[in-house]
Coordinates of C-alpha atoms (C1' of nucleotides) in Angstrom, one line a residue:
Chain A
X1 CA 8.7 92.1 79.6
X2 CA 9.4 95.4 81.3
X3 CA 13.1 94.5 81.4
X4 CA 15.7 96.6 83.1
X5 CA 17.3 97.3 79.7
X6 CA 14.6 97.9 77.1
X7 CA 17.1 99.2 74.7
X8 CA 18.9 96.0 74.4
X9 CA 16.6 94.7 71.7
X10 CA 17.6 97.8 69.7
X11 CA 21.3 97.1 70.3
X12 CA 20.9 93.5 69.2
X13 CA 19.0 94.6 66.1
X14 CA 21.7 97.2 65.2
X15 CA 24.4 94.5 65.6
X16 CA 22.4 92.2 63.5
X17 CA 22.0 94.8 60.7
X18 CA 25.7 95.5 60.9
X19 CA 26.5 91.8 60.4
X20 CA 24.0 91.6 57.5
X21 CA 25.3 94.7 55.8
X22 CA 29.0 93.6 56.1
X23 CA 28.3 90.2 54.6
X24 CA 26.1 91.6 51.9
X25 CA 28.5 94.3 50.8
X26 CA 31.4 91.8 50.9
X27 CA 29.6 89.3 48.8
X28 CA 29.6 91.7 45.8
X29 CA 33.3 92.4 46.0
X30 CA 34.0 88.7 46.5
X31 CA 32.0 87.9 43.4
X32 CA 33.8 90.6 41.4
X33 CA 37.1 89.3 42.5
X34 CA 36.0 85.8 41.4
X35 CA 35.1 87.2 38.0
X36 CA 31.4 86.4 38.2
X37 CA 28.3 88.2 39.3
X38 CA 27.0 87.8 42.9
X39 CA 24.1 85.7 41.8
X40 CA 26.3 83.5 39.7
X41 CA 28.7 83.1 42.6
X42 CA 25.9 82.0 44.9
X43 CA 25.0 79.3 42.4
X44 CA 28.6 78.2 42.4
X45 CA 28.7 78.1 46.1
X46 CA 25.6 76.1 46.5
X47 CA 26.7 73.7 43.8
X48 CA 29.9 73.3 45.7
X49 CA 28.2 72.6 49.0
X50 CA 25.5 70.3 48.0
X51 CA 26.1 67.3 45.8
X52 CA 25.1 68.1 42.2
X53 CA 21.9 69.9 43.1
X54 CA 19.0 70.0 40.7
X55 CA 17.7 73.3 39.3
X56 CA 14.8 73.0 41.7
X57 CA 17.1 72.6 44.6
X58 CA 19.0 75.7 43.6
X59 CA 15.8 77.7 43.2
X60 CA 14.6 76.7 46.6
X61 CA 17.9 77.3 48.3
X62 CA 18.3 80.7 46.7
X63 CA 14.8 81.8 47.0
X64 CA 14.3 82.6 43.3
X65 CA 12.2 81.2 40.5
X66 CA 13.2 78.3 38.4
X67 CA 13.3 80.6 35.4
X68 CA 16.0 82.6 37.2
X69 CA 18.0 79.5 37.9
X70 CA 17.9 78.6 34.3
X71 CA 19.2 81.9 33.2
X72 CA 22.0 81.9 35.7
X73 CA 23.0 78.4 34.9
X74 CA 23.0 79.3 31.2
X75 CA 25.6 81.9 31.9
X76 CA 27.7 79.6 34.0
X77 CA 27.5 76.9 31.4
X78 CA 28.5 79.4 28.7
X79 CA 31.5 80.3 30.8
X80 CA 32.4 76.7 31.3
X81 CA 32.1 76.8 35.1
X82 CA 29.3 74.2 35.4
X83 CA 27.6 71.6 33.3
X84 CA 24.1 70.2 33.1
X85 CA 23.6 66.5 33.6
X86 CA 20.2 64.9 33.1
X87 CA 19.4 62.8 36.1
X88 CA 19.3 59.1 35.4
X89 CA 16.6 58.4 38.0
X90 CA 14.3 61.2 36.8
X91 CA 15.0 62.5 33.4
X92 CA 13.0 65.6 34.0
X93 CA 15.6 66.7 36.6
X94 CA 18.9 68.3 35.7
X95 CA 21.8 68.0 38.0
X96 CA 24.2 71.0 38.0
X97 CA 27.9 70.0 38.5
X98 CA 31.0 72.0 38.8
X99 CA 33.6 71.8 36.1
X100 CA 37.3 71.9 37.0
X101 CA 37.3 75.6 36.2
X102 CA 34.2 76.1 38.3
X103 CA 36.0 74.5 41.3
X104 CA 39.0 76.7 40.7
X105 CA 36.9 79.8 40.7
X106 CA 35.4 78.7 44.1
X107 CA 38.8 77.8 45.5
X108 CA 40.4 81.0 44.5
X109 CA 37.5 83.2 45.8
X110 CA 39.4 85.2 48.4
X111 CA 37.0 84.8 51.1
X112 CA 38.7 87.4 53.3
X113 CA 35.7 88.0 55.5
X114 CA 35.2 84.4 56.5
X115 CA 38.9 84.0 57.0
X116 CA 39.0 87.0 59.3
X117 CA 36.0 85.7 61.2
X118 CA 37.5 82.2 61.6
X119 CA 40.8 83.6 62.8
X120 CA 39.1 85.8 65.3
X121 CA 37.0 82.9 66.5
X122 CA 40.0 80.7 67.0
X123 CA 41.5 83.3 69.2
X124 CA 38.6 83.3 71.6
X125 CA 38.6 81.4 74.8
X126 CA 36.9 78.1 74.9
X127 CA 33.9 79.3 76.9
X128 CA 33.6 82.3 74.6
X129 CA 33.4 80.1 71.6
X130 CA 30.7 78.1 73.2
X131 CA 28.8 81.2 74.1
X132 CA 29.0 82.5 70.7
X133 CA 27.8 79.4 69.1
X134 CA 25.0 79.2 71.5
X135 CA 23.9 82.8 70.9
X136 CA 24.0 82.5 67.1
X137 CA 22.0 79.4 67.1
X138 CA 19.5 81.0 69.4
X139 CA 19.2 83.9 67.1
X140 CA 18.7 81.6 64.2
X141 CA 16.0 79.8 66.1
X142 CA 14.4 83.1 67.1
X143 CA 14.1 83.9 63.4
X144 CA 12.3 80.7 63.0
X145 CA 14.2 79.8 60.0
X146 CA 12.6 76.5 59.3
X147 CA 9.0 77.7 59.3
X148 CA 10.0 80.6 57.1
X149 CA 11.5 78.1 54.7
X150 CA 8.4 76.1 54.7
X151 CA 5.9 78.9 54.4
X152 CA 7.4 81.9 52.5
X153 CA 3.9 83.2 52.0
X154 CA 3.3 84.4 55.5
X155 CA 4.8 87.7 54.6
X156 CA 1.5 89.3 53.8
X157 CA -1.3 90.5 56.0
X158 CA 0.4 89.1 59.0
X159 CA -0.2 90.9 62.3
X160 CA 1.7 94.1 62.0
X161 CA 2.4 96.5 64.7
X162 CA 3.4 99.9 63.6
X163 CA 6.8 101.4 64.1
X164 CA 7.2 102.0 67.7
X165 CA 6.2 98.5 68.8
X166 CA 8.3 96.8 66.1
Chain B
X1 CA 44.4 77.6 68.9
X2 CA 44.0 73.8 69.1
X3 CA 40.7 74.2 71.0
X4 CA 38.9 71.3 72.5
X5 CA 36.0 71.8 70.1
X6 CA 37.4 72.6 66.6
X7 CA 34.0 72.1 65.0
X8 CA 32.6 75.0 66.9
X9 CA 33.7 77.4 64.2
X10 CA 31.7 75.4 61.7
X11 CA 28.7 75.4 63.9
X12 CA 28.9 79.2 64.3
X13 CA 29.3 79.6 60.5
X14 CA 26.3 77.4 59.9
X15 CA 24.2 79.4 62.3
X16 CA 25.4 82.6 60.7
X17 CA 24.5 81.4 57.3
X18 CA 21.0 80.4 58.5
X19 CA 20.5 83.9 59.9
X20 CA 21.7 85.4 56.7
X21 CA 19.6 83.2 54.5
X22 CA 16.4 83.7 56.6
X23 CA 16.8 87.5 56.5
X24 CA 17.6 87.6 52.8
X25 CA 14.8 85.4 51.7
X26 CA 12.4 87.3 54.0
X27 CA 13.4 90.6 52.6
X28 CA 12.0 89.7 49.2
X29 CA 8.6 88.6 50.5
X30 CA 8.5 91.7 52.6
X31 CA 9.2 93.9 49.6
X32 CA 6.6 92.1 47.6
X33 CA 4.0 92.5 50.3
X34 CA 4.9 96.2 50.4
X35 CA 4.4 96.5 46.6
X36 CA 7.9 97.5 45.8
X37 CA 11.0 95.8 44.8
X38 CA 13.6 94.7 47.3
X39 CA 16.1 97.4 46.3
X40 CA 13.4 100.1 46.4
X41 CA 12.3 98.9 49.9
X42 CA 15.9 99.2 51.1
X43 CA 15.9 102.8 49.9
X44 CA 12.6 103.5 51.7
X45 CA 14.0 101.9 54.9
X46 CA 17.1 103.9 54.9
X47 CA 15.2 107.1 54.2
X48 CA 13.0 106.2 57.1
X49 CA 15.9 105.6 59.4
X50 CA 18.2 108.4 58.6
X51 CA 16.9 111.9 58.4
X52 CA 16.4 112.9 54.8
X53 CA 19.6 111.3 53.5
X54 CA 21.4 112.6 50.4
X55 CA 21.9 110.4 47.4
X56 CA 25.5 110.0 48.4
X57 CA 24.5 108.7 51.8
X58 CA 22.1 106.2 50.3
X59 CA 24.8 105.0 47.9
X60 CA 27.3 104.5 50.6
X61 CA 24.9 102.8 53.0
X62 CA 23.6 100.5 50.3
X63 CA 27.0 99.9 48.8
X64 CA 25.9 100.7 45.3
X65 CA 26.9 103.5 42.9
X66 CA 25.2 106.9 42.8
X67 CA 23.9 106.1 39.3
X68 CA 22.0 103.2 40.8
X69 CA 20.6 105.3 43.6
X70 CA 19.4 107.8 41.0
X71 CA 17.6 105.1 39.1
X72 CA 16.0 103.7 42.3
X73 CA 14.9 107.1 43.5
X74 CA 13.5 107.8 40.0
X75 CA 11.2 104.9 40.4
X76 CA 10.2 105.8 43.9
X77 CA 9.5 109.4 42.9
X78 CA 7.4 108.2 40.0
X79 CA 5.4 106.2 42.4
X80 CA 5.0 109.1 44.8
X81 CA 6.7 107.5 47.7
X82 CA 9.6 109.9 48.1
X83 CA 10.5 113.4 46.9
X84 CA 13.7 115.1 46.0
X85 CA 14.6 118.3 47.8
X86 CA 17.7 120.3 46.9
X87 CA 19.7 121.0 50.0
X88 CA 19.8 124.6 51.1
X89 CA 23.3 124.4 52.5
X90 CA 24.9 122.7 49.5
X91 CA 22.8 122.9 46.4
X92 CA 24.7 120.1 44.7
X93 CA 23.1 117.8 47.3
X94 CA 19.7 116.3 47.0
X95 CA 17.8 115.2 50.2
X96 CA 15.5 112.3 49.7
X97 CA 12.4 112.6 51.9
X98 CA 9.4 110.2 52.4
X99 CA 6.0 111.3 51.3
X100 CA 3.0 110.4 53.3
X101 CA 2.4 107.5 50.9
X102 CA 6.0 106.4 51.4
X103 CA 5.6 106.5 55.2
X104 CA 2.4 104.4 54.8
X105 CA 4.3 101.8 52.7
X106 CA 6.9 101.6 55.4
X107 CA 4.4 101.4 58.2
X108 CA 2.4 98.7 56.6
X109 CA 5.3 96.6 55.7
X110 CA 4.6 93.6 57.7
X111 CA 8.0 93.0 59.2
X112 CA 6.9 89.7 60.8
X113 CA 10.5 88.5 61.0
X114 CA 11.6 91.4 63.1
X115 CA 8.5 91.2 65.2
X116 CA 9.0 87.6 65.9
X117 CA 12.6 88.3 66.8
X118 CA 11.7 91.1 69.1
X119 CA 9.0 89.1 70.9
X120 CA 11.4 86.2 71.4
X121 CA 14.1 88.5 72.6
X122 CA 11.7 90.1 75.1
X123 CA 10.9 86.7 76.5
X124 CA 14.5 86.0 77.3
X125 CA 15.9 86.4 80.8
X126 CA 17.8 89.6 81.5
X127 CA 21.2 87.9 81.5
X128 CA 20.3 86.1 78.3
X129 CA 19.5 89.3 76.6
X130 CA 22.8 90.7 77.7
X131 CA 24.7 87.7 76.5
X132 CA 23.0 87.9 73.1
X133 CA 23.8 91.5 72.6
X134 CA 27.3 90.9 73.6
X135 CA 27.7 88.0 71.2
X136 CA 26.2 89.8 68.3
X137 CA 28.3 92.8 68.8
X138 CA 31.3 90.6 69.1
X139 CA 30.5 88.9 65.8
X140 CA 30.0 92.3 64.1
X141 CA 33.4 93.4 65.5
X142 CA 35.0 90.2 64.3
X143 CA 33.7 90.9 60.8
X144 CA 35.5 94.2 61.2
X145 CA 32.7 96.1 59.9
X146 CA 34.1 99.6 60.3
X147 CA 37.3 99.0 58.4
X148 CA 35.2 97.2 55.8
X149 CA 33.2 100.3 55.4
X150 CA 36.3 102.3 54.9
X151 CA 37.9 99.9 52.5
X152 CA 35.2 98.5 50.3
X153 CA 37.8 96.6 48.3
X154 CA 38.3 93.9 50.8
X155 CA 34.9 94.1 52.0
X156 CA 32.4 91.4 52.5
X157 CA 31.8 88.1 51.5
X158 CA 29.2 85.6 51.8
X159 CA 30.0 83.2 54.5
X160 CA 30.8 80.1 52.7
X161 CA 31.8 76.7 54.1
X162 CA 35.0 76.1 52.2
X163 CA 36.7 72.9 52.7
X164 CA 39.8 73.2 54.7
X165 CA 41.5 76.5 54.2
X166 CA 39.0 79.1 55.5
Chain C
dT1 C1' 38.4 137.9 41.4
dT2 C1' 39.3 134.4 38.1
dA3 C1' 40.7 129.8 37.0
dA4 C1' 41.2 125.0 38.1
dT5 C1' 39.7 121.3 40.7
dT6 C1' 36.7 118.7 43.3
dT7 C1' 32.2 117.2 44.6
dG8 C1' 27.3 115.6 44.1
dC9 C1' 24.1 114.2 41.1
dT10 C1' 22.1 112.8 36.6
dT11 C1' 22.0 110.8 31.9
dT12 C1' 23.2 107.4 28.8
dG13 C1' 24.2 102.9 27.1
dA14 C1' 24.8 98.2 28.0
dA15 C1' 24.9 94.0 30.7
dT16 C1' 22.8 91.1 34.2
dA17 C1' 18.8 89.6 37.1
dT18 C1' 14.2 88.4 37.8
dT19 C1' 9.8 86.8 37.1
dG20 C1' 5.1 85.2 35.1
dA21 C1' 3.2 82.8 31.6
dA22 C1' 3.4 79.6 28.2
dG23 C1' 5.4 75.4 26.3
dT24 C1' 7.8 70.7 26.4
dA25 C1' 9.2 66.5 28.3
dT26 C1' 8.9 63.2 31.9
dC27 C1' 6.9 60.8 35.8
dA28 C1' 3.3 58.7 38.7
dC29 C1' -1.0 56.7 39.2
dC30 C1' -5.0 54.4 38.0
Chain D
dG1 C1' -3.4 53.8 27.5
dG2 C1' -4.8 58.6 29.8
dT3 C1' -4.7 62.2 33.3
dG4 C1' -2.5 65.2 36.1
dA5 C1' 1.5 66.7 38.5
dT6 C1' 6.4 67.8 38.2
dA7 C1' 10.9 69.7 36.2
dC8 C1' 12.7 72.5 33.3
dT9 C1' 13.1 75.9 29.4
dT10 C1' 11.7 79.7 26.5
dC11 C1' 9.9 84.3 25.9
dA12 C1' 8.6 89.0 26.9
dA13 C1' 8.9 92.6 30.1
dT14 C1' 10.7 95.1 34.1
dA15 C1' 14.6 96.0 37.5
dT16 C1' 19.0 96.5 38.9
dT17 C1' 23.6 97.8 38.3
dC18 C1' 27.5 100.4 36.8
dA19 C1' 31.1 102.9 33.9
dA20 C1' 31.6 106.9 31.4
dA21 C1' 30.3 111.3 30.2
dG22 C1' 28.1 115.5 31.4
dC23 C1' 26.5 119.3 34.4
dA24 C1' 26.1 122.4 38.2
dA25 C1' 27.7 124.0 42.5
dA26 C1' 31.3 124.4 45.9
dT27 C1' 36.2 124.7 47.0
dT28 C1' 40.8 125.7 46.4
dA29 C1' 44.5 128.0 43.9
dA30 C1' 46.5 131.5 41.7

DNA sequence: TTAATTTGCTTTGAATATTGAAGTATCACC
DNA sequence: GGTGATACTTCAATATTCAAAGCAAATTAA
């Protein structure tokens, strides 16, 4: 502690917030351009990434309840973007799969933000790329993502320091 | 282009998404712990950061319409967490101000995620801190946040691992 | 000054999102 | 079998969100 540059933590937090804000704001425009709501697009994206996830998987990944996933999938099914498929192994489970139309929506989502990022990343020097990856992974680790995933409860009553001490 | 490590862009995107997911999921738990909804907490946070912002400022900052801000502020006013104050300079404007209760809610919001981040950041060596700040600011710049703010049409996007095209 | 326009905010109406609680069906285990 | 846990859905209630319309205040034009 007692670093030479105590304001660096603020600078990093500000940069982080800018990143978060940019991505959040863009997600809405992207969804609108794709013709679905943001939450629905998130479902499509996860279904596209993972292999025919179950409703449970979707709920966990998105951090919402199963009831919410049911409602979202209902909408997507009604629009013909995904289909429900009862699992053969465990017939309680429902696998969500993309239809051809659903794949089209995903493909045509003009992910300008990511494209811009990837282009800018490609223009960096090799060592700069390595540094960026290292830093981002370090931040992710500092946020302790895994333990948060495992224990979403710890939000409450945790040691809190008031404003000035973060 | 044609870097030695073409998969680094994927690594950086994955790390970015982990950061985004962790913060997004945590925001909900934080709001619940504070006894408000996520959107309402965002309003409280912005009101706490900026000095008595107008409804317009809130709408711009949050990326929602003014009508939405009106609805959110209505809820917070009903709960006694903020008050509306007609601006003296321009009586069309309404400044949103925190009440004592609103300040308490903000104070007691157990922002464990940020606390954890700040502690981990403080433990880094000086040069590591500098590198982290540099990297985060570079990412923010690569996302072209400023122009995105100005042109919400091509704004944001959730970072999604699309197959080949980016 | 008066009129027209713009700006900031609210209201209204309608769609979506979200969840807890309750209900149904299936699985795992003994 | 029977018991309990798991996966999902349904239902009821609240939240969020926005477009459109409306209102009041400020700004510009005439």
